[in-house]
Coordinates of C-alpha atoms in Angstrom, one line a residue:
M1 CA 27.8 -13.4 13.4
R2 CA 25.9 -13.8 10.2
S3 CA 26.1 -11.0 7.7
W4 CA 22.6 -10.7 6.4
G5 CA 22.1 -10.0 2.8
T6 CA 19.5 -10.3 0.1
A7 CA 18.5 -13.9 -0.9
V8 CA 19.4 -15.0 -4.4
H9 CA 17.2 -17.3 -6.4
K10 CA 19.2 -20.2 -7.8
S11 CA 18.3 -21.6 -11.2
V12 CA 19.4 -25.1 -12.1
N13 CA 20.0 -23.9 -15.7
G14 CA 22.5 -21.4 -14.3
L15 CA 24.8 -24.1 -13.0
L16 CA 27.6 -25.1 -15.3
G17 CA 27.2 -28.6 -16.5
Y18 CA 23.6 -29.0 -15.4
E19 CA 21.8 -27.2 -18.3
G20 CA 18.5 -28.8 -19.4
L21 CA 18.2 -31.1 -16.4
E22 CA 14.9 -32.0 -14.8
V23 CA 15.0 -31.1 -11.1
I24 CA 13.4 -33.7 -8.7
N25 CA 12.0 -33.3 -5.3
P26 CA 14.7 -33.5 -2.6
E27 CA 12.7 -36.2 -0.9
G28 CA 12.8 -38.3 -4.1
G29 CA 15.0 -41.3 -4.6
T30 CA 17.1 -42.5 -7.5
D31 CA 14.4 -44.3 -9.5
D32 CA 14.6 -44.3 -13.2
A33 CA 13.6 -41.1 -14.9
E34 CA 10.4 -42.3 -16.5
E35 CA 9.0 -43.7 -13.3
E36 CA 10.0 -40.5 -11.4
A37 CA 8.3 -38.3 -14.1
L38 CA 5.1 -40.4 -13.9
R39 CA 4.9 -39.4 -10.2
G40 CA 4.1 -35.9 -11.4
R41 CA 0.7 -34.4 -11.5
W42 CA 0.0 -34.9 -15.2
K43 CA -0.3 -37.7 -17.7
Q44 CA 2.0 -37.3 -20.7
E45 CA -0.8 -36.1 -23.0
D46 CA -2.0 -33.6 -20.2
R47 CA 1.4 -32.2 -19.8
D48 CA 1.9 -31.7 -23.5
S49 CA -1.4 -29.9 -23.8
Y50 CA -0.9 -27.8 -20.8
W51 CA 2.6 -26.8 -21.9
K52 CA 1.2 -25.7 -25.3
M53 CA -1.2 -23.5 -23.4
M54 CA 1.2 -22.1 -20.8
H55 CA 4.5 -21.5 -22.6
K56 CA 3.2 -18.1 -23.9
Y57 CA 2.9 -16.9 -20.3
I58 CA 6.6 -17.4 -19.4
G59 CA 7.8 -14.4 -17.5
S60 CA 4.3 -13.2 -16.7
D61 CA 2.2 -12.9 -13.6
V62 CA -0.3 -15.7 -13.9
T63 CA -2.1 -15.2 -10.7
S64 CA -5.5 -14.8 -12.4
L65 CA -4.7 -15.2 -16.1
V66 CA -5.2 -18.9 -16.5
T67 CA -8.2 -21.3 -15.9
L68 CA -6.8 -24.5 -14.4
P69 CA -8.2 -28.0 -14.2
V70 CA -9.3 -29.2 -10.7
I71 CA -6.9 -32.2 -11.0
I72 CA -4.2 -29.9 -9.5
F73 CA -6.5 -28.4 -6.8
E74 CA -6.9 -29.1 -3.1
P75 CA -10.3 -28.7 -1.4
M76 CA -9.5 -25.4 0.2
T77 CA -9.6 -21.7 -1.0
M78 CA -6.8 -19.1 -0.6
I79 CA -8.7 -17.3 2.2
Q80 CA -9.0 -20.6 4.1
K81 CA -5.3 -21.0 3.6
M82 CA -4.8 -17.6 5.3
A83 CA -6.3 -19.1 8.4
E84 CA -3.6 -21.8 8.6
L85 CA -1.3 -19.3 10.3
M86 CA -3.5 -19.6 13.3
E87 CA -2.7 -23.3 14.0
Y88 CA 0.0 -22.4 16.6
C89 CA -1.5 -19.2 17.7
E90 CA -0.7 -20.1 21.3
L91 CA 2.8 -18.8 20.4
L92 CA 1.4 -15.3 20.1
D93 CA -0.4 -15.9 23.5
K94 CA 3.1 -16.7 25.0
A95 CA 4.6 -13.6 23.3
D96 CA 1.9 -11.5 24.9
E97 CA 2.5 -12.9 28.3
C98 CA 6.3 -12.7 28.1
E99 CA 8.0 -10.0 30.1
D100 CA 11.4 -10.3 28.2
P101 CA 11.1 -8.2 25.1
Y102 CA 13.5 -10.3 23.1
M103 CA 11.9 -13.7 24.0
R104 CA 8.6 -12.1 23.1
M105 CA 10.0 -11.6 19.6
A106 CA 11.4 -15.2 19.6
Y107 CA 7.9 -16.6 20.3
A108 CA 6.3 -14.4 17.7
S109 CA 8.8 -15.3 15.0
A110 CA 8.3 -19.0 15.8
W111 CA 4.6 -18.5 15.1
A112 CA 5.5 -16.9 11.8
V113 CA 7.7 -19.9 10.8
S114 CA 5.2 -22.5 12.0
V115 CA 2.9 -22.2 9.0
Y116 CA 5.6 -23.2 6.5
Y117 CA 5.1 -26.9 7.0
A118 CA 1.5 -26.4 5.7
Y119 CA 2.7 -24.1 2.9
Q120 CA 4.9 -26.8 1.4
R121 CA 1.8 -28.5 0.0
T122 CA 1.9 -28.8 -3.8
W123 CA -1.8 -28.6 -4.5
K124 CA -3.3 -25.3 -5.6
P125 CA -6.1 -23.7 -3.5
F126 CA -9.2 -22.4 -5.3
N127 CA -9.2 -18.7 -6.1
P128 CA -11.9 -17.1 -3.9
I129 CA -15.0 -15.6 -5.5
L130 CA -15.3 -11.9 -5.0
G131 CA -17.2 -11.4 -1.8
E132 CA -16.4 -14.9 -0.5
T133 CA -15.7 -15.2 3.2
Y134 CA -14.3 -17.6 5.7
E135 CA -15.2 -17.7 9.4
M136 CA -13.5 -19.8 12.1
V137 CA -14.3 -20.1 15.8
N138 CA -13.8 -22.9 18.4
H139 CA -10.0 -22.8 18.1
K140 CA -8.0 -21.7 21.1
G141 CA -10.3 -18.8 21.8
I142 CA -9.8 -17.0 18.5
T143 CA -12.3 -15.5 16.1
F144 CA -11.1 -15.4 12.5
L145 CA -12.7 -13.7 9.5
A146 CA -11.4 -13.4 5.9
E147 CA -13.0 -11.8 2.9
Q148 CA -12.0 -11.6 -0.8
V149 CA -12.1 -7.9 -1.6
S150 CA -10.7 -8.0 -5.2
H151 CA -10.8 -10.4 -8.1
H152 CA -8.3 -8.7 -10.5
P153 CA -5.8 -8.7 -9.0
P154 CA -6.8 -11.4 -6.4
M155 CA -6.7 -9.9 -3.0
G156 CA -7.9 -11.2 0.4
V157 CA -7.9 -9.6 3.8
A158 CA -8.4 -11.1 7.3
H159 CA -8.9 -10.2 10.9
C160 CA -8.3 -12.4 13.9
E161 CA -8.6 -11.8 17.6
N162 CA -8.5 -13.4 21.0
E163 CA -7.8 -12.1 24.5
H164 CA -4.0 -11.8 23.8
F165 CA -3.7 -10.4 20.3
T166 CA -5.2 -9.0 17.1
Y167 CA -4.0 -10.0 13.7
D168 CA -4.7 -8.1 10.5
I169 CA -3.5 -8.9 7.0
S170 CA -4.0 -7.5 3.5
S171 CA -2.6 -10.0 1.0
K172 CA -2.1 -9.8 -2.8
L173 CA 0.0 -12.5 -4.4
K174 CA 2.3 -11.7 -7.3
T175 CA 3.7 -14.5 -9.4
K176 CA 6.2 -15.0 -12.2
F177 CA 5.8 -18.1 -14.4
L178 CA 9.1 -19.5 -15.5
G179 CA 8.0 -22.5 -17.5
N180 CA 8.3 -25.5 -15.2
S181 CA 8.4 -23.4 -12.1
L182 CA 6.6 -20.5 -10.5
D183 CA 8.0 -17.7 -8.2
V184 CA 5.4 -16.5 -5.7
Y185 CA 6.0 -13.1 -4.1
P186 CA 3.8 -12.4 -1.0
V187 CA 2.8 -8.8 -1.6
G188 CA 1.1 -8.2 1.7
R189 CA 1.1 -6.4 5.0
T190 CA 0.7 -8.3 8.3
R191 CA 0.2 -6.6 11.6
V192 CA 0.0 -8.3 15.0
T193 CA -0.8 -6.2 18.1
L194 CA 0.0 -7.9 21.4
K195 CA -2.7 -6.6 23.9
K196 CA -0.8 -6.7 27.2
S197 CA 2.3 -4.8 26.0
G198 CA 0.6 -2.9 23.2
V199 CA 3.4 -3.5 20.8
V200 CA 2.7 -3.8 17.1
L201 CA 4.6 -6.4 15.0
D202 CA 5.1 -6.2 11.2
L203 CA 5.9 -9.3 9.2
V204 CA 7.6 -9.6 5.8
P205 CA 7.9 -13.2 4.7
P206 CA 10.3 -14.6 2.1
P207 CA 9.2 -15.5 -1.4
T208 CA 8.4 -19.0 -2.4
K209 CA 9.3 -21.1 -5.5
V210 CA 7.1 -23.9 -6.8
N211 CA 9.2 -26.4 -8.7
N212 CA 8.3 -28.9 -11.4
L213 CA 4.8 -27.6 -12.2
I214 CA 4.4 -29.7 -15.3
F215 CA 7.4 -32.1 -15.5
G216 CA 8.6 -34.2 -12.6
R217 CA 7.4 -34.3 -9.0
T218 CA 6.1 -30.9 -7.8
W219 CA 7.7 -29.5 -4.7
V220 CA 7.7 -26.1 -2.9
D221 CA 10.6 -24.3 -1.2
S222 CA 10.8 -20.9 0.5
L223 CA 14.2 -19.1 0.6
G224 CA 15.5 -15.8 1.7
E225 CA 14.9 -13.5 4.6
M226 CA 11.9 -13.3 6.9
V227 CA 11.8 -10.0 8.9
L228 CA 9.6 -9.4 11.9
T229 CA 9.8 -5.9 13.2
N230 CA 8.5 -4.5 16.5
L231 CA 7.2 -1.1 15.2
T232 CA 6.8 0.1 18.8
T233 CA 10.4 -0.5 20.1
G234 CA 12.5 -1.0 17.0
D235 CA 13.5 -4.6 17.9
K236 CA 13.7 -6.9 15.0
V237 CA 14.0 -10.6 14.1
V238 CA 15.8 -11.6 10.9
L239 CA 15.5 -15.2 9.9
Y240 CA 17.2 -16.7 6.9
F241 CA 15.5 -19.6 5.1
Q242 CA 18.2 -21.7 3.6
P243 CA 17.8 -22.6 -0.1
C244 CA 17.9 -26.2 -1.1
G245 CA 21.5 -27.0 -1.8
W246 CA 22.6 -28.4 -5.2
F247 CA 24.6 -31.6 -5.0
G248 CA 24.1 -35.3 -5.3
V249 CA 23.4 -37.6 -8.2
K250 CA 23.3 -36.5 -11.8
R251 CA 21.7 -39.4 -13.6
L252 CA 19.4 -40.0 -16.5
N253 CA 19.2 -36.2 -17.1
I254 CA 17.9 -35.7 -13.5
L255 CA 19.5 -33.7 -10.7
Y256 CA 18.9 -35.0 -7.2
F257 CA 19.7 -32.7 -4.3
R258 CA 19.0 -32.3 -0.6
A259 CA 21.3 -30.1 1.5
G260 CA 19.9 -27.0 3.3
R261 CA 16.2 -27.5 2.8
Y262 CA 14.0 -26.7 5.8
E263 CA 16.8 -25.0 7.7
V264 CA 16.1 -21.6 9.3
D265 CA 18.4 -19.5 11.5
G266 CA 18.9 -16.0 12.6
Y267 CA 18.7 -13.6 15.5
V268 CA 16.5 -11.3 17.5
Y269 CA 18.2 -7.8 17.4
S270 CA 17.7 -4.9 19.7
A271 CA 16.7 -1.5 18.3
E272 CA 20.5 -0.8 18.5
E273 CA 21.0 -3.7 16.1
E274 CA 22.8 -5.9 18.6
P275 CA 22.0 -9.6 18.5
K276 CA 20.2 -10.7 21.7
V277 CA 18.7 -14.2 21.0
M278 CA 19.9 -16.8 18.5
I279 CA 17.1 -18.7 16.7
T280 CA 17.6 -21.9 14.8
G281 CA 15.8 -25.0 13.6
K282 CA 13.8 -26.4 10.7
W283 CA 10.4 -25.2 9.5
N284 CA 9.2 -28.7 9.1
T285 CA 10.2 -29.9 12.5
A286 CA 11.0 -27.5 15.4
M287 CA 12.5 -24.1 16.3
S288 CA 14.7 -23.3 19.2
C289 CA 16.4 -20.3 20.7
Q290 CA 19.3 -19.3 23.0
P291 CA 20.5 -16.0 24.5
C292 CA 23.7 -14.8 22.7
D293 CA 26.4 -12.2 23.1
Q294 CA 27.2 -9.3 20.8
E295 CA 29.1 -11.6 18.4
G296 CA 26.0 -13.8 18.1
E297 CA 27.6 -16.6 20.1
P298 CA 25.6 -18.5 22.8
L299 CA 26.0 -17.0 26.3
P300 CA 28.0 -19.2 28.6
G301 CA 25.8 -21.2 30.9
S302 CA 22.8 -20.8 28.7
E303 CA 21.0 -23.7 26.9
L304 CA 19.2 -24.1 23.6
Q305 CA 15.4 -23.9 24.4
E306 CA 12.8 -25.4 22.1
I307 CA 10.0 -23.0 21.5
W308 CA 7.9 -24.7 18.8
R309 CA 7.5 -28.3 17.5
L310 CA 5.3 -29.6 14.7
A311 CA 2.3 -31.3 16.0
P312 CA 1.7 -34.9 14.9
T313 CA 0.3 -35.1 11.3
P314 CA -2.0 -37.6 9.5
Q315 CA -0.1 -40.4 7.8
N316 CA -0.4 -40.7 4.0
D317 CA -2.9 -37.9 3.7
K318 CA -3.9 -37.3 0.1
Y319 CA -3.5 -33.6 0.2
Q320 CA -0.7 -33.5 2.8
Y321 CA -3.1 -31.9 5.2
T322 CA -2.4 -31.4 8.9
H323 CA -5.1 -32.2 11.4
F324 CA -5.7 -28.4 11.6
A325 CA -6.1 -28.1 7.9
H326 CA -8.9 -30.7 8.1
K327 CA -10.4 -28.7 11.0
I328 CA -10.4 -25.6 8.8
N329 CA -12.6 -27.4 6.3
S330 CA -14.8 -28.9 9.0
F331 CA -18.2 -27.4 9.9
D332 CA -17.2 -28.1 13.5
T333 CA -15.2 -24.8 13.4
A334 CA -18.1 -22.9 11.8
P335 CA -20.0 -20.5 14.0
K336 CA -23.8 -20.6 14.5
K337 CA -25.6 -19.1 11.4
L338 CA -22.6 -19.4 9.1
L339 CA -22.4 -16.7 6.5
A340 CA -23.7 -18.0 3.1
S341 CA -20.5 -16.6 1.5
D342 CA -18.3 -19.0 3.5
S343 CA -15.7 -21.1 1.6
R344 CA -16.9 -24.3 3.2
L345 CA -20.1 -24.0 1.2
R346 CA -18.5 -23.7 -2.2
P347 CA -20.0 -26.6 -4.3
D348 CA -16.7 -27.1 -6.3
R349 CA -14.6 -27.2 -3.2
Y350 CA -17.0 -29.5 -1.4
A351 CA -17.3 -31.8 -4.4
L352 CA -13.5 -32.1 -4.6
E353 CA -13.4 -32.9 -0.8
K354 CA -15.8 -35.7 -1.4
G355 CA -13.8 -37.0 -4.3
D356 CA -16.2 -36.1 -7.2
M357 CA -13.7 -34.6 -9.7
S358 CA -16.3 -34.2 -12.5
K359 CA -18.8 -32.3 -10.3
S360 CA -16.0 -30.1 -8.9
G361 CA -14.9 -29.1 -12.4
S362 CA -18.5 -28.3 -13.6
E363 CA -19.3 -26.3 -10.4
K364 CA -16.0 -24.4 -10.7
S365 CA -16.9 -23.4 -14.3
R366 CA -20.4 -22.4 -13.2
L367 CA -19.2 -20.2 -10.3
E368 CA -16.7 -18.5 -12.6
E369 CA -19.4 -17.7 -15.1
Q370 CA -21.7 -16.4 -12.3
Q371 CA -18.8 -14.2 -11.2
R372 CA -18.4 -12.8 -14.7
A373 CA -22.2 -12.2 -14.9
E374 CA -22.2 -10.3 -11.7
K375 CA -19.3 -8.1 -12.9
R376 CA -21.3 -7.3 -16.0
T377 CA -24.3 -6.2 -13.9
R378 CA -22.1 -4.1 -11.6
E379 CA -20.4 -2.4 -14.5
A380 CA -23.7 -1.7 -16.2
K381 CA -24.9 0.0 -13.0
G382 CA -21.6 2.0 -12.8
E383 CA -20.9 0.6 -9.4
K384 CA -17.9 -0.8 -7.7
F385 CA -17.8 -3.9 -5.4
T386 CA -18.0 -2.9 -1.8
P387 CA -16.6 -5.3 0.8
R388 CA -18.9 -6.1 3.7
W389 CA -16.5 -6.5 6.6
F390 CA -13.5 -4.4 5.6
N391 CA -13.0 -0.9 4.4
L392 CA -10.4 0.3 1.9
T393 CA -8.2 2.9 3.5
D394 CA -6.1 5.7 2.0
V395 CA -2.9 3.9 2.9
V396 CA -0.8 2.5 0.2
A397 CA 2.0 0.5 1.8
P398 CA 5.3 -0.2 0.1
T399 CA 6.5 -3.9 0.1
P400 CA 9.6 -5.5 -1.4
W401 CA 7.5 -6.6 -4.4
G402 CA 5.2 -3.7 -5.1
D403 CA 2.8 -1.3 -3.5
L404 CA -0.3 -2.6 -1.6
E405 CA -3.7 -1.0 -0.9
I406 CA -4.5 -1.5 2.8
Y407 CA -7.9 -2.6 4.1
E408 CA -8.9 -2.4 7.7
Y409 CA -11.4 -4.4 9.7
N410 CA -14.6 -2.3 10.2
G411 CA -15.9 -4.0 13.3
K412 CA -19.3 -4.9 11.8
Y413 CA -18.6 -8.7 12.0
T414 CA -18.0 -8.4 15.7
E415 CA -21.4 -6.7 16.1
H416 CA -23.0 -9.3 13.8
R417 CA -21.6 -12.2 15.7
A418 CA -22.4 -10.7 19.1
A419 CA -26.0 -10.3 18.0
I420 CA -26.3 -13.9 16.9
D421 CA -24.5 -15.3 20.0
S422 CA -26.8 -13.3 22.3
S423 CA -29.9 -14.5 20.5
N424 CA -32.0 -17.1 22.4
V425 CA -33.2 -18.6 19.1
A426 CA -31.8 -22.0 18.5
D427 CA -30.1 -22.5 15.1
E428 CA -31.2 -26.0 13.9
T429 CA -30.2 -25.3 10.2
D430 CA -28.2 -28.1 8.5
V431 CA -25.2 -26.1 7.6
T432 CA -24.4 -28.2 4.6
S433 CA -27.8 -27.3 3.1
I434 CA -27.0 -23.6 2.9
E435 CA -26.5 -22.4 -0.7
F436 CA -23.2 -20.7 -1.3
N437 CA -24.0 -17.0 -2.0
P438 CA -21.2 -14.4 -2.1
W439 CA -23.0 -12.4 -4.7
Q440 CA -23.6 -8.7 -4.4
Y441 CA -26.2 -8.9 -7.1
G442 CA -28.0 -12.2 -6.6
S443 CA -30.5 -11.9 -9.3
S444 CA -27.9 -11.5 -12.1
S445 CA -25.9 -14.4 -10.9
S446 CA -28.5 -17.2 -11.0

């Protein structure tokens, strides 16, 4: 049986004989160093300029310190990315319908792992504007709403619901810039309530490392423990995300490696800390489970059962999007009378989606200046920003990476949406013509 411990970040510069090497994507080949480097995000002159700007931030949290060029962005915001966890939400439906308490946890943990294929994308999402929202309907019966409730530090919250579960998250990223890499710590609290059984699940994901930010081909890896706890019964899932192994070819001052990446394994434990179900697989392919004995060995006569498999994905997609990621950006998933604060309507995001890099950059700068103008107006009035759809609670939750203020869904969006849906007035508005408007003080932001 695995002895679970704390994950340790490996640094290539900590490996004897590999000092100063450039680390290349595990999927990369053994092309010459210059060609491999050119596959990175930056031209040589861009990299040099960016490095001069960024080196002073080494060791710092750069979540909202630096203004970045749109060349490294994807046409999606961080609160839209929060919705990607709903792609395989049918796993939570199965967990709710499952009578076996340990298989219930297995399905729920497979749901938590399923998003990591999407999280490996190397493009940066746009930071949401304070007050920005994202709505999604028309996906497997769920209604999803997210709102950006803080700008410094950036913080988004979300609520999702269908007939089987409710999902609530308060999320505040913490980063550590290490030069050519970035450690990302998910300072957040995720709660899922399964309606049939009434159990409440708490999720603590592993940290993520973005490698080769400036030099080489950018790639993302998650490593360490994911813990899913049933707060009602005390049952727990502990999954270990294997770090990418170091081995292979050392050539032209580049280290190529492959072993261990994508692999996830662990157990469902009872409240008495006895292993009940073994879980294994790869977060970019499929996850399976099998009943086990107290030593963690498969029960005789049992079989490995696949419980999640990655859906087919678009070939050669520019942003490595899944079909669901495209659906998130689509107005087809937008409800009637879409909120003007919705991420889809952001002109910088929309311009990037249409391939207009110049307009995207200018619109991004304009929105950032509007945000600063609104802040000045708010401070002059002596007022604080007040979220529309979520309330700040008195709860401050401890996380492995720092304390977190907790917001709760206030139910007003449900009332708002019900009133619209029950209205007999047809909405013939061209959604794309709606002007993006998340501002609390509109007159100061024009």
